[in-house]
C-alpha positions as MATLAB code, in Angstrom:
seq = 'XXXXXXXXXXXXXXXXXXXXXXXXXXXXXXXXXXXXXXXXXXXXXXXXXXXXXXXXXXXXXXXXXXXXXXXXXXXXXXXXXX';
ca = [
      73.840   87.699   76.460;
      73.776   90.209   79.177;
      72.792   88.670   82.705;
      74.381   91.308   84.728;
      73.472   92.035   88.360;
      70.834   89.010   88.460;
      72.109   87.219   91.620;
      72.302   84.015   89.693;
      74.890   82.304   92.058;
      76.548   79.017   91.762;
      73.548   76.909   91.077;
      72.103   79.395   88.430;
      75.444   79.523   86.798;
      75.440   75.468   86.733;
      72.056   75.501   85.068;
      73.137   77.897   82.685;
      76.340   76.141   81.594;
      74.446   73.418   80.973;
      71.943   75.215   78.806;
      74.784   77.084   76.789;
      77.220   74.215   76.413;
      76.120   73.615   72.787;
      74.810   76.722   72.009;
      76.601   78.162   68.908;
      74.610   81.472   68.651;
      75.854   83.642   71.633;
      79.090   85.272   71.490;
      79.156   87.833   74.166;
      78.351   86.474   77.879;
      77.976   89.104   80.584;
      77.717   87.463   84.109;
      78.833   90.568   86.060;
      77.631   90.948   89.403;
      76.232   87.595   89.941;
      77.840   85.870   93.256;
      79.356   83.135   91.214;
      81.634   81.579   93.602;
      83.905   78.641   93.623;
      81.267   76.205   92.412;
      79.870   78.491   90.103;
      83.374   79.296   88.732;
      84.014   75.696   87.984;
      80.718   75.248   86.327;
      81.455   78.317   84.116;
      84.869   77.000   83.421;
      83.025   73.808   82.076;
      81.125   76.024   79.708;
      83.830   77.963   78.175;
      86.087   74.898   77.743;
      83.517   73.402   75.501;
      81.490   76.337   73.890;
      83.926   77.990   71.198;
      81.376   80.397   69.876;
      81.723   82.651   73.230;
      84.375   85.117   72.677;
      83.619   87.857   75.184;
      83.144   86.787   78.755;
      82.651   89.268   81.571;
      82.913   87.925   85.089;
      83.737   91.257   86.951;
      82.536   91.873   90.405;
      82.022   88.225   91.310;
      84.552   87.833   94.187;
      86.570   85.140   91.791;
      89.357   84.036   94.360;
      91.695   81.230   95.056;
      90.123   78.052   93.960;
      87.211   79.617   91.851;
      89.746   81.717   89.932;
      92.059   78.979   89.303;
      89.306   76.641   88.133;
      88.015   79.190   85.734;
      91.876   79.861   84.617;
      92.602   76.269   83.832;
      89.147   75.961   81.647;
      89.908   79.156   79.714;
      93.342   77.877   78.940;
      91.645   75.278   76.794;
      89.486   77.541   75.006;
      91.198   79.534   71.931;
      88.312   81.852   71.314;
      88.181   84.001   74.481;
];
């Protein structure tokens, strides 16, 4: 699923994460250039923690730093498919 350059932001990522949490068909998720931020990174982390069908995740150019990057890294540690 290519959602690159859509300015989704943290709120949009949170909604997307809810919708994709139990989806078993999407394996590739491109969220590059979307302004995810700290809150969005935590929501995205929640998604990848629970969804094992996603095997490729692109979050380039989202300014993920500090707490946002740490939150995503912690959740990615629990996902063995990415």
